[in-house]
């Protein structure tokens, strides 16, 4: 359906693609992977014609419809979310627009002379609208929006009043309702809660078109894709299978390449040693000459590209008392909305408690109560003795001073640390070399999240309260964070929609439901096994 034929592309001084080729066939569901800045978004833009390749061809079969979801959703205002979603439904939305114009024309007294022709045209357009399933469109649009966690009020309210994250869901719903032949989805799992993520997973598994997507959520990718295209060093390499299988294949290929490289290096060393030893002897001149020619013709095996893997080790956190946070009889409401009525909860030392609940259940509120950023209406919240708290809030990234560099932001926080310590810390969190001189205002969402995390973990607290810490982080950084946090000996209270993160780190689950609060011993994996569901209100 889509072919990339020997494409080359340069972005400023960076070579993104060098004579790279790949194809997307009917029914394939492909995960596009590669390090940040490798050119994933540029590849999408080339397929949609927004950017041409410098060399080579992007070939799309005649008549193939493409739906492209990107992180840049543009302006939306003045219409309901339902209307905005229906507007993207291809031909049917064009026909619907003409139908509205004809309805207005029939009611216009100035057009009374043309009424017969307008009525006749209205009948034709109405029949076409019916054939295209237009009358079922409103219901389908609402079904998709409900899957993405919209309430009926949000569906019918002005889309301009929604936050950026919810506008992204509207843009995603447009593409899903359109059901094009090919979907290009750039990070569709960003900004989604766990319930929406699982709904989208089910939708995409049942979608019969071709799919090319990027995602920082490995579990989400694993369950949908049947092929991986990797962008690395300017080339495109295809692997069959899901993300997990791709990781195994890549590791195996790197191992084989390393062994091949080492064998060739040993052979070359032997040949060079022979040449050096006998080059001055006339009796060996022919042999030496023949070996020199042989060496010139040998195609050199490159060593495998070393992926930069960052690792971070915690300093030991000071020990806290056994009771870390205790809530008794907590009532909390916002206006008429009751969040908690008589909540009792005890978080004990070394527990890693993840909080699950549908949108609006009060997950972030629970974290705010624990950190003291919100007070209960009635009841008590007590933080135990010797507790030193670190809080990663969803707005934490907005608190960075845009005029300070990455290095200065770390230095401000830890004035006593040496330059070497701070550079090493920055490197662990993906800021190597000159990147420490970047101003905070130009950092991406992921870079800001990494900087906030670095500031919080250098001198570790013994209680970490984390509200969606993995938003904006790529797969490699998430892995680094999971490895680091699994060695952390303090207490954790956290919210995340990343199932890999939840399963790797939790040893206790607090589930918020309309019927009340449920506590489960054991982590997220045990919760799924015991309840038969991956999120509150959803059945696996």
Short mmCIF file of C-alpha atoms in Angstrom, two decimals:
data_model
loop_
_atom_site.label_atom_id
_atom_site.label_comp_id
_atom_site.label_asym_id
_atom_site.label_seq_id
_atom_site.Cartn_x
_atom_site.Cartn_y
_atom_site.Cartn_z
CA UNK A 1 0.00 0.00 0.00
CA UNK A 2 2.86 2.35 0.87
CA UNK A 3 6.49 1.99 -0.22
CA UNK A 4 9.55 3.98 0.77
CA UNK A 5 12.07 3.53 -2.00
CA UNK A 6 15.73 4.49 -1.28
CA UNK A 7 14.78 7.67 0.55
CA UNK A 8 17.38 10.11 1.86
CA UNK A 9 16.60 13.05 4.09
CA UNK A 10 18.73 15.64 5.82
CA UNK A 11 17.47 17.93 8.58
CA UNK A 12 19.93 20.80 9.05
CA UNK A 13 23.27 19.08 9.63
CA UNK A 14 21.67 15.80 10.69
CA UNK A 15 21.34 12.95 8.18
CA UNK A 16 18.06 11.24 9.11
CA UNK A 17 17.77 8.73 6.22
CA UNK A 18 20.39 7.39 3.81
CA UNK A 19 18.92 5.39 0.91
CA UNK A 20 16.44 3.74 3.29
CA UNK A 21 13.66 1.44 2.07
CA UNK A 22 10.59 -0.13 3.73
CA UNK A 23 6.99 -1.09 2.92
CA UNK A 24 3.58 -1.13 4.63
CA UNK A 25 1.29 -3.88 3.35
CA UNK A 26 -2.46 -4.37 3.80
CA UNK A 27 -3.33 -5.71 7.27
CA UNK A 28 0.10 -5.02 8.77
CA UNK A 29 0.27 -3.34 12.16
CA UNK A 30 3.73 -1.85 12.46
CA UNK A 31 5.53 -0.24 15.40
CA UNK A 32 8.01 2.43 14.31
CA UNK A 33 10.90 2.55 16.78
CA UNK A 34 14.18 4.39 17.15
CA UNK A 35 15.93 6.81 19.51
CA UNK A 36 14.54 10.31 20.05
CA UNK A 37 15.42 12.54 17.09
CA UNK A 38 15.99 9.56 14.74
CA UNK A 39 13.30 10.84 12.32
CA UNK A 40 10.06 9.02 13.24
CA UNK A 41 7.86 12.14 12.92
CA UNK A 42 9.70 13.18 9.72
CA UNK A 43 8.89 9.75 8.23
CA UNK A 44 5.17 10.28 8.95
CA UNK A 45 5.35 13.74 7.35
CA UNK A 46 6.97 12.29 4.23
CA UNK A 47 4.28 9.60 3.89
CA UNK A 48 1.50 12.23 4.18
CA UNK A 49 3.25 14.51 1.65
CA UNK A 50 3.86 17.32 4.17
CA UNK A 51 7.60 17.01 3.52
CA UNK A 52 9.34 15.55 0.44
CA UNK A 53 12.38 13.27 0.72
CA UNK A 54 15.65 14.82 -0.58
CA UNK A 55 16.15 11.72 -2.72
CA UNK A 56 14.16 8.56 -3.42
CA UNK A 57 10.40 8.03 -3.66
CA UNK A 58 7.42 7.67 -1.32
CA UNK A 59 4.84 5.62 -3.24
CA UNK A 60 1.21 5.37 -2.08
CA UNK A 61 -1.19 3.09 -3.99
CA UNK A 62 -3.97 4.87 -5.89
CA UNK A 63 -7.15 5.44 -3.88
CA UNK A 64 -5.60 4.61 -0.49
CA UNK A 65 -7.00 6.87 2.26
CA UNK A 66 -4.61 7.88 5.06
CA UNK A 67 -5.50 9.20 8.52
CA UNK A 68 -2.64 10.88 10.41
CA UNK A 69 -2.74 11.61 14.14
CA UNK A 70 0.11 13.82 15.36
CA UNK A 71 0.88 15.54 18.67
CA UNK A 72 0.29 18.91 17.02
CA UNK A 73 -3.52 19.14 17.05
CA UNK A 74 -3.95 22.83 16.15
CA UNK A 75 -6.83 25.08 17.18
CA UNK A 76 -10.25 23.73 18.08
CA UNK A 77 -13.10 25.91 19.31
CA UNK A 78 -16.70 26.88 18.61
CA UNK A 79 -18.08 23.37 18.08
CA UNK A 80 -18.94 20.40 20.24
CA UNK A 81 -16.50 17.50 20.53
CA UNK A 82 -19.01 15.27 18.68
CA UNK A 83 -19.27 17.73 15.76
CA UNK A 84 -15.47 18.05 15.61
CA UNK A 85 -15.06 14.26 15.47
CA UNK A 86 -17.80 13.78 12.84
CA UNK A 87 -16.18 16.46 10.69
CA UNK A 88 -13.20 14.19 10.10
CA UNK A 89 -15.24 11.24 8.82
CA UNK A 90 -14.24 11.61 5.15
CA UNK A 91 -16.92 11.86 2.39
CA UNK A 92 -19.82 11.64 4.82
CA UNK A 93 -18.81 14.88 6.58
CA UNK A 94 -18.72 16.75 3.21
CA UNK A 95 -22.22 15.43 2.40
CA UNK A 96 -23.43 16.40 5.92
CA UNK A 97 -22.15 19.96 5.38
CA UNK A 98 -24.09 20.24 2.09
CA UNK A 99 -27.18 18.84 3.81
CA UNK A 100 -26.97 21.61 6.44
CA UNK A 101 -26.59 24.27 3.73
CA UNK A 102 -29.65 22.94 1.86
CA UNK A 103 -31.71 22.89 5.10
CA UNK A 104 -30.82 26.56 5.64
CA UNK A 105 -31.63 27.38 1.98
CA UNK A 106 -35.10 25.77 2.26
CA UNK A 107 -35.88 28.07 5.22
CA UNK A 108 -34.52 31.18 3.41
CA UNK A 109 -37.39 33.35 2.02
CA UNK A 110 -34.98 34.97 -0.48
CA UNK A 111 -34.57 31.60 -2.18
CA UNK A 112 -38.30 30.85 -2.59
CA UNK A 113 -37.94 30.88 -6.42
CA UNK A 114 -35.40 28.07 -6.30
CA UNK A 115 -37.30 25.98 -3.72
CA UNK A 116 -38.23 23.11 -6.10
CA UNK A 117 -34.61 22.65 -7.24
CA UNK A 118 -33.36 22.91 -3.62
CA UNK A 119 -35.89 20.25 -2.45
CA UNK A 120 -34.90 17.95 -5.32
CA UNK A 121 -31.18 18.35 -4.51
CA UNK A 122 -31.94 17.87 -0.78
CA UNK A 123 -33.57 14.49 -1.59
CA UNK A 124 -30.49 13.37 -3.57
CA UNK A 125 -28.04 14.49 -0.87
CA UNK A 126 -30.15 12.94 1.90
CA UNK A 127 -30.16 9.58 0.08
CA UNK A 128 -26.36 9.78 -0.34
CA UNK A 129 -25.97 10.67 3.36
CA UNK A 130 -28.10 7.66 4.30
CA UNK A 131 -26.06 5.34 2.01
CA UNK A 132 -22.84 6.48 3.70
CA UNK A 133 -24.27 5.64 7.13
CA UNK A 134 -24.54 9.33 8.06
CA UNK A 135 -27.49 8.88 10.41
CA UNK A 136 -25.54 6.34 12.45
CA UNK A 137 -22.49 8.64 12.56
CA UNK A 138 -23.51 10.59 15.65
CA UNK A 139 -23.89 7.34 17.61
CA UNK A 140 -20.55 6.00 16.35
CA UNK A 141 -18.77 9.29 17.21
CA UNK A 142 -20.20 9.14 20.75
CA UNK A 143 -19.13 5.50 21.08
CA UNK A 144 -15.51 6.38 20.18
CA UNK A 145 -15.48 9.41 22.51
CA UNK A 146 -16.94 7.32 25.36
CA UNK A 147 -14.15 4.78 24.77
CA UNK A 148 -11.67 7.63 25.22
CA UNK A 149 -13.36 8.49 28.58
CA UNK A 150 -15.50 11.50 27.51
CA UNK A 151 -18.66 12.13 29.56
CA UNK A 152 -21.87 13.08 27.66
CA UNK A 153 -21.44 16.70 28.93
CA UNK A 154 -17.89 16.86 27.50
CA UNK A 155 -19.09 15.42 24.17
CA UNK A 156 -21.71 18.16 23.73
CA UNK A 157 -19.71 21.03 25.29
CA UNK A 158 -17.50 23.45 23.35
CA UNK A 159 -14.27 21.67 22.41
CA UNK A 160 -12.42 24.99 22.98
CA UNK A 161 -13.02 24.65 26.75
CA UNK A 162 -11.08 21.35 26.89
CA UNK A 163 -7.44 21.06 28.00
CA UNK A 164 -4.69 20.21 25.49
CA UNK A 165 -4.72 16.54 26.50
CA UNK A 166 -8.48 16.21 25.89
CA UNK A 167 -8.20 18.04 22.54
CA UNK A 168 -5.65 15.40 21.54
CA UNK A 169 -8.25 12.72 22.32
CA UNK A 170 -10.74 14.55 20.06
CA UNK A 171 -8.14 14.59 17.24
CA UNK A 172 -7.49 10.87 17.79
CA UNK A 173 -11.25 10.11 17.79
CA UNK A 174 -11.56 11.84 14.36
CA UNK A 175 -9.04 9.41 12.85
CA UNK A 176 -10.63 6.37 14.54
CA UNK A 177 -14.13 7.29 13.31
CA UNK A 178 -12.79 7.90 9.79
CA UNK A 179 -11.44 4.29 9.67
CA UNK A 180 -9.08 5.06 6.75
CA UNK A 181 -7.22 2.36 4.78
CA UNK A 182 -4.02 3.36 6.60
CA UNK A 183 -3.68 4.91 10.06
CA UNK A 184 -0.50 6.74 10.99
CA UNK A 185 -0.51 7.31 14.75
CA UNK A 186 2.30 9.34 16.34
CA UNK A 187 2.24 8.62 20.10
CA UNK A 188 -1.51 7.88 20.43
CA UNK A 189 -0.95 6.51 23.96
CA UNK A 190 0.19 9.90 25.35
CA UNK A 191 -2.39 11.69 27.54
CA UNK A 192 -4.57 8.57 27.88
CA UNK A 193 -5.60 7.06 31.20
CA UNK A 194 -5.40 3.29 31.68
CA UNK A 195 -9.07 2.64 30.79
CA UNK A 196 -8.86 4.63 27.51
CA UNK A 197 -5.57 2.96 26.66
CA UNK A 198 -7.07 -0.53 27.02
CA UNK A 199 -10.14 0.51 24.98
CA UNK A 200 -7.89 1.90 22.21
CA UNK A 201 -5.84 -1.31 22.25
CA UNK A 202 -9.01 -3.36 21.66
CA UNK A 203 -10.18 -0.95 18.91
CA UNK A 204 -6.85 -1.11 17.04
CA UNK A 205 -6.65 -4.89 17.31
CA UNK A 206 -10.07 -5.09 15.63
CA UNK A 207 -9.22 -2.48 12.96
CA UNK A 208 -8.76 -4.19 9.57
CA UNK A 209 -6.71 -1.46 7.87
CA UNK A 210 -2.93 -1.03 7.94
CA UNK A 211 -1.36 0.72 10.92
CA UNK A 212 1.98 2.46 11.45
CA UNK A 213 2.48 3.88 14.93
CA UNK A 214 4.98 5.08 17.50
CA UNK A 215 4.43 4.69 21.22
CA UNK A 216 6.46 4.98 24.41
CA UNK A 217 4.24 2.32 25.99
CA UNK A 218 5.84 -1.08 25.36
CA UNK A 219 2.87 -3.08 26.70
CA UNK A 220 0.46 -1.20 24.39
CA UNK A 221 2.75 -1.83 21.38
CA UNK A 222 3.29 -5.45 22.31
CA UNK A 223 -0.42 -6.24 22.18
CA UNK A 224 -1.15 -4.57 18.83
CA UNK A 225 1.75 -4.78 16.41
CA UNK A 226 2.86 -7.74 14.27
CA UNK A 227 5.94 -6.06 12.78
CA UNK A 228 8.59 -3.49 13.79
CA UNK A 229 10.43 -1.01 11.58
CA UNK A 230 13.51 0.38 13.32
CA UNK A 231 15.14 3.68 12.35
CA UNK A 232 18.80 3.51 13.27
CA UNK A 233 21.77 5.37 11.81
CA UNK A 234 19.82 6.48 8.73
CA UNK A 235 18.55 3.04 7.70
CA UNK A 236 15.20 1.25 8.11
CA UNK A 237 15.27 -2.37 9.30
CA UNK A 238 12.15 -4.56 9.47
CA UNK A 239 11.53 -7.27 12.08
CA UNK A 240 8.48 -9.54 12.12
CA UNK A 241 6.69 -10.06 15.45
CA UNK A 242 5.76 -7.83 18.37
CA UNK A 243 7.96 -5.41 20.35
CA UNK A 244 9.27 -8.06 22.76
CA UNK A 245 10.28 -10.34 19.88
CA UNK A 246 11.99 -7.38 18.15
CA UNK A 247 14.07 -6.70 21.29
CA UNK A 248 15.19 -10.35 21.39
CA UNK A 249 15.99 -10.37 17.64
CA UNK A 250 17.93 -7.12 17.86
CA UNK A 251 19.96 -8.34 20.86
CA UNK A 252 20.75 -11.58 18.99
CA UNK A 253 21.75 -9.71 15.81
CA UNK A 254 24.03 -7.40 17.82
CA UNK A 255 25.67 -10.39 19.52
CA UNK A 256 26.29 -12.08 16.15
CA UNK A 257 27.66 -8.87 14.64
CA UNK A 258 30.01 -8.38 17.63
CA UNK A 259 31.30 -11.97 17.27
CA UNK A 260 31.78 -11.49 13.50
CA UNK A 261 33.58 -8.18 14.11
CA UNK A 262 35.91 -9.76 16.69
CA UNK A 263 36.70 -12.73 14.38
CA UNK A 264 37.53 -10.38 11.53
CA UNK A 265 39.66 -8.15 13.77
CA UNK A 266 41.68 -11.22 14.90
CA UNK A 267 42.16 -12.33 11.26
CA UNK A 268 43.23 -8.79 10.19
CA UNK A 269 45.68 -8.55 13.09
CA UNK A 270 47.25 -11.87 12.01
CA UNK A 271 47.57 -10.78 8.38
CA UNK A 272 49.02 -7.37 9.33
CA UNK A 273 51.53 -9.08 11.62
CA UNK A 274 52.67 -11.32 8.70
CA UNK A 275 53.00 -8.30 6.37
CA UNK A 276 54.99 -6.30 8.95
CA UNK A 277 57.26 -9.26 9.65
CA UNK A 278 58.12 -10.19 6.06
CA UNK A 279 57.74 -6.93 4.06
CA UNK A 280 61.51 -6.29 4.08
CA UNK A 281 62.36 -9.81 2.79
CA UNK A 282 62.65 -10.19 -0.98
CA UNK A 283 61.95 -13.94 -0.70
CA UNK A 284 58.43 -13.19 0.66
CA UNK A 285 57.65 -10.18 -1.58
CA UNK A 286 55.01 -12.00 -3.68
CA UNK A 287 53.24 -13.38 -0.60
CA UNK A 288 53.28 -10.00 1.12
CA UNK A 289 51.94 -8.28 -2.01
CA UNK A 290 49.16 -10.85 -2.38
CA UNK A 291 48.09 -10.39 1.29
CA UNK A 292 48.08 -6.59 0.99
CA UNK A 293 45.76 -6.88 -2.05
CA UNK A 294 43.56 -9.35 -0.15
CA UNK A 295 43.25 -6.93 2.80
CA UNK A 296 42.29 -4.07 0.47
CA UNK A 297 39.41 -6.12 -0.95
CA UNK A 298 37.98 -7.33 2.37
CA UNK A 299 34.68 -5.73 3.29
CA UNK A 300 35.08 -4.56 6.87
CA UNK A 301 32.51 -5.65 9.46
CA UNK A 302 31.35 -2.72 11.56
CA UNK A 303 31.00 -3.24 15.32
CA UNK A 304 27.33 -3.05 16.46
CA UNK A 305 26.19 0.47 17.27
CA UNK A 306 26.44 0.91 21.02
CA UNK A 307 23.13 2.13 22.37
CA UNK A 308 23.60 4.66 25.09
CA UNK A 309 22.15 3.05 28.16
CA UNK A 310 21.86 5.27 31.17
CA UNK A 311 21.85 3.89 34.69
CA UNK A 312 21.26 5.67 37.93
CA UNK A 313 22.06 4.41 41.40
CA UNK A 314 20.42 5.84 44.49
CA UNK A 315 22.28 7.03 47.51
CA UNK A 316 20.68 5.27 50.49
CA UNK A 317 17.58 7.18 51.69
CA UNK A 318 17.36 7.94 55.43
CA UNK A 319 15.09 5.52 57.30
CA UNK A 320 11.58 6.73 58.20
CA UNK A 321 9.21 5.51 60.90
CA UNK A 322 7.04 2.46 60.15
CA UNK A 323 3.80 4.46 59.62
CA UNK A 324 4.59 6.80 56.71
CA UNK A 325 1.19 8.38 55.88
CA UNK A 326 -2.07 7.84 57.78
CA UNK A 327 -5.47 9.17 56.68
CA UNK A 328 -8.44 8.90 59.08
CA UNK A 329 -12.06 9.76 58.28
CA UNK A 330 -11.07 11.99 55.33
CA UNK A 331 -13.91 13.82 53.56
CA UNK A 332 -13.12 15.76 50.39
CA UNK A 333 -15.38 17.39 47.83
CA UNK A 334 -15.02 19.90 44.99
CA UNK A 335 -18.26 21.89 44.75
CA UNK A 336 -21.07 19.32 44.53
CA UNK A 337 -18.69 16.52 43.59
CA UNK A 338 -17.89 14.21 46.49
CA UNK A 339 -14.44 12.63 46.08
CA UNK A 340 -14.00 10.95 49.49
CA UNK A 341 -16.39 10.21 52.34
CA UNK A 342 -14.67 8.86 55.44
CA UNK A 343 -11.50 7.58 53.74
CA UNK A 344 -9.14 5.55 55.98
CA UNK A 345 -5.73 4.63 54.59
CA UNK A 346 -2.33 3.70 56.05
CA UNK A 347 0.87 3.62 54.00
CA UNK A 348 3.66 1.71 55.75
CA UNK A 349 7.43 1.86 55.31
CA UNK A 350 8.81 0.20 52.13
CA UNK A 351 5.35 -0.27 50.62
CA UNK A 352 5.09 0.68 46.93
CA UNK A 353 1.42 1.42 46.58
CA UNK A 354 -0.05 2.19 43.16
CA UNK A 355 -3.40 3.98 43.02
CA UNK A 356 -5.95 2.84 40.40
CA UNK A 357 -9.29 4.40 39.54
CA UNK A 358 -11.32 5.74 36.62
CA UNK A 359 -11.04 9.38 35.54
CA UNK A 360 -12.29 11.65 38.31
CA UNK A 361 -12.10 8.93 40.98
CA UNK A 362 -9.65 11.07 42.98
CA UNK A 363 -6.23 9.54 42.24
CA UNK A 364 -4.37 12.88 42.05
CA UNK A 365 -6.42 14.20 44.99
CA UNK A 366 -5.21 11.29 47.15
CA UNK A 367 -1.60 12.17 46.28
CA UNK A 368 -2.24 15.87 47.02
CA UNK A 369 -3.75 14.96 50.41
CA UNK A 370 -0.71 12.78 51.22
CA UNK A 371 1.74 15.58 50.28
CA UNK A 372 -0.25 18.31 52.06
CA UNK A 373 -0.82 20.32 48.85
CA UNK A 374 -4.57 19.86 49.45
CA UNK A 375 -6.24 19.78 52.88
CA UNK A 376 -9.14 17.45 53.73
CA UNK A 377 -12.55 19.10 54.39
CA UNK A 378 -12.76 17.00 57.56
CA UNK A 379 -10.66 14.16 58.95
CA UNK A 380 -6.88 13.98 59.45
CA UNK A 381 -3.81 13.29 57.34
CA UNK A 382 -0.67 12.56 59.38
CA UNK A 383 2.81 12.14 57.94
CA UNK A 384 5.00 9.90 60.13
CA UNK A 385 8.23 10.69 61.93
CA UNK A 386 11.48 11.27 59.96
CA UNK A 387 9.63 11.26 56.63
CA UNK A 388 11.46 13.19 53.91
CA UNK A 389 9.13 13.54 50.93
CA UNK A 390 9.71 13.93 47.17
CA UNK A 391 6.62 14.81 45.09
CA UNK A 392 6.49 14.56 41.28
CA UNK A 393 3.27 16.36 40.32
CA UNK A 394 1.83 16.65 36.82
CA UNK A 395 2.53 20.41 36.88
CA UNK A 396 6.06 19.99 38.34
CA UNK A 397 7.60 20.69 34.93
CA UNK A 398 5.95 24.13 34.75
CA UNK A 399 7.88 25.18 37.87
CA UNK A 400 11.28 25.02 36.14
CA UNK A 401 12.85 28.45 35.55
CA UNK A 402 12.95 28.83 31.75
CA UNK A 403 15.99 31.14 31.87
CA UNK A 404 18.21 28.63 33.72
CA UNK A 405 20.16 25.93 31.89
CA UNK A 406 19.87 22.23 32.77
CA UNK A 407 23.17 22.43 34.65
CA UNK A 408 22.15 25.60 36.52
CA UNK A 409 18.81 24.02 37.50
CA UNK A 410 20.74 21.14 39.13
CA UNK A 411 23.32 23.50 40.66
CA UNK A 412 20.58 25.69 42.21
CA UNK A 413 19.13 22.60 43.89
CA UNK A 414 22.48 21.14 45.05
CA UNK A 415 24.95 24.04 45.55
CA UNK A 416 27.37 21.82 47.51
CA UNK A 417 27.70 19.12 44.85
CA UNK A 418 30.81 19.14 42.65
CA UNK A 419 30.69 19.87 38.90
CA UNK A 420 31.66 16.24 38.24
CA UNK A 421 28.80 14.89 40.38
CA UNK A 422 26.24 17.13 38.67
CA UNK A 423 27.50 16.30 35.16
CA UNK A 424 27.35 12.61 36.03
CA UNK A 425 23.79 13.04 37.35
CA UNK A 426 22.78 14.93 34.18
CA UNK A 427 24.32 12.16 32.05
CA UNK A 428 22.35 9.46 33.90
CA UNK A 429 19.15 11.27 32.97
CA UNK A 430 20.06 11.65 29.30
CA UNK A 431 21.76 15.09 29.29
CA UNK A 432 25.24 14.43 27.96
CA UNK A 433 27.88 16.85 26.68
CA UNK A 434 26.53 20.24 25.57
CA UNK A 435 22.93 19.27 26.41
CA UNK A 436 23.52 20.49 29.99
CA UNK A 437 23.76 24.03 28.57
CA UNK A 438 20.24 23.95 27.09
CA UNK A 439 17.84 26.51 28.58
CA UNK A 440 14.89 24.92 30.40
CA UNK A 441 12.40 26.78 28.19
CA UNK A 442 13.50 24.92 25.04
CA UNK A 443 13.31 21.46 26.62
CA UNK A 444 10.72 18.95 25.35
CA UNK A 445 8.15 17.48 27.76
CA UNK A 446 10.28 14.35 28.16
CA UNK A 447 13.46 16.34 28.85
CA UNK A 448 11.68 18.47 31.48
CA UNK A 449 10.32 15.33 33.17
CA UNK A 450 13.85 13.83 33.26
CA UNK A 451 15.31 17.04 34.76
CA UNK A 452 12.63 17.20 37.49
CA UNK A 453 13.24 13.52 38.24
CA UNK A 454 17.03 14.07 38.44
CA UNK A 455 16.56 16.94 40.92
CA UNK A 456 14.29 14.80 43.04
CA UNK A 457 16.38 11.63 43.12
CA UNK A 458 19.96 12.94 43.56
CA UNK A 459 19.54 13.29 47.33
CA UNK A 460 16.73 10.77 47.69
CA UNK A 461 13.73 11.24 49.96
CA UNK A 462 12.42 8.21 51.85
CA UNK A 463 8.88 8.76 50.50
CA UNK A 464 8.34 9.23 46.75
CA UNK A 465 4.90 10.44 45.67
CA UNK A 466 4.70 10.21 41.87
CA UNK A 467 1.76 11.39 39.74
CA UNK A 468 2.15 9.95 36.22
CA UNK A 469 5.98 10.02 36.26
CA UNK A 470 6.25 8.17 32.94
CA UNK A 471 4.29 10.69 30.82
CA UNK A 472 6.57 12.01 28.05
CA UNK A 473 9.34 9.49 28.81
CA UNK A 474 10.61 7.24 26.02
CA UNK A 475 10.95 3.48 26.48
CA UNK A 476 14.70 3.59 27.28
CA UNK A 477 14.27 6.27 29.97
CA UNK A 478 11.34 4.37 31.50
CA UNK A 479 13.51 1.26 31.67
CA UNK A 480 16.25 3.26 33.42
CA UNK A 481 13.71 4.65 35.89
CA UNK A 482 12.23 1.20 36.60
CA UNK A 483 15.73 -0.25 37.19
CA UNK A 484 16.60 2.64 39.52
CA UNK A 485 13.32 2.57 41.45
CA UNK A 486 13.39 -1.20 41.87
CA UNK A 487 16.61 -0.72 43.92
CA UNK A 488 15.12 2.17 45.92
CA UNK A 489 14.58 1.23 49.55
CA UNK A 490 12.11 3.94 50.54
CA UNK A 491 8.30 4.05 50.33
CA UNK A 492 6.32 4.87 47.17
CA UNK A 493 2.78 6.11 46.50
CA UNK A 494 2.17 6.52 42.79
CA UNK A 495 -0.25 6.83 39.87
CA UNK A 496 0.70 5.59 36.40
CA UNK A 497 -1.10 4.38 33.28
CA UNK A 498 1.94 2.39 32.14
CA UNK A 499 1.23 -1.28 32.88
CA UNK A 500 4.89 -2.30 32.57
CA UNK A 501 5.80 0.35 35.18
CA UNK A 502 2.90 -0.69 37.45
CA UNK A 503 3.78 -4.40 37.27
CA UNK A 504 7.51 -3.85 37.81
CA UNK A 505 7.28 -1.59 40.86
CA UNK A 506 4.09 -2.02 42.89
CA UNK A 507 3.71 -4.36 45.87
CA UNK A 508 0.30 -3.05 46.94
CA UNK A 509 -2.75 -1.69 45.07
CA UNK A 510 -5.26 0.91 46.27
CA UNK A 511 -8.33 0.80 44.02
CA UNK A 512 -10.78 3.72 44.06
CA UNK A 513 -14.29 2.73 42.92
CA UNK A 514 -17.78 4.30 43.27
CA UNK A 515 -18.54 1.54 45.82
CA UNK A 516 -15.57 2.56 47.96
CA UNK A 517 -11.87 1.94 48.40
CA UNK A 518 -10.36 -1.55 48.01
CA UNK A 519 -6.85 -2.52 49.09
CA UNK A 520 -4.99 -5.46 47.56
CA UNK A 521 -1.80 -6.97 48.96
CA UNK A 522 0.63 -7.92 46.19
CA UNK A 523 1.33 -5.73 43.18
CA UNK A 524 -0.46 -4.90 39.93
CA UNK A 525 0.12 -8.33 38.37
CA UNK A 526 -1.62 -10.00 41.34
CA UNK A 527 -4.43 -7.42 41.15
CA UNK A 528 -5.08 -8.35 37.49
CA UNK A 529 -5.01 -12.07 38.34
CA UNK A 530 -7.40 -11.65 41.30
CA UNK A 531 -9.92 -9.26 39.74
CA UNK A 532 -9.80 -10.42 36.10
CA UNK A 533 -9.45 -6.79 35.00
CA UNK A 534 -6.56 -4.51 34.09
CA UNK A 535 -8.23 -1.35 35.36
CA UNK A 536 -11.22 -0.54 37.58
CA UNK A 537 -14.49 -0.94 35.67
CA UNK A 538 -12.95 -2.90 32.79
CA UNK A 539 -12.92 -6.66 32.34
CA UNK A 540 -10.01 -8.38 30.67
#
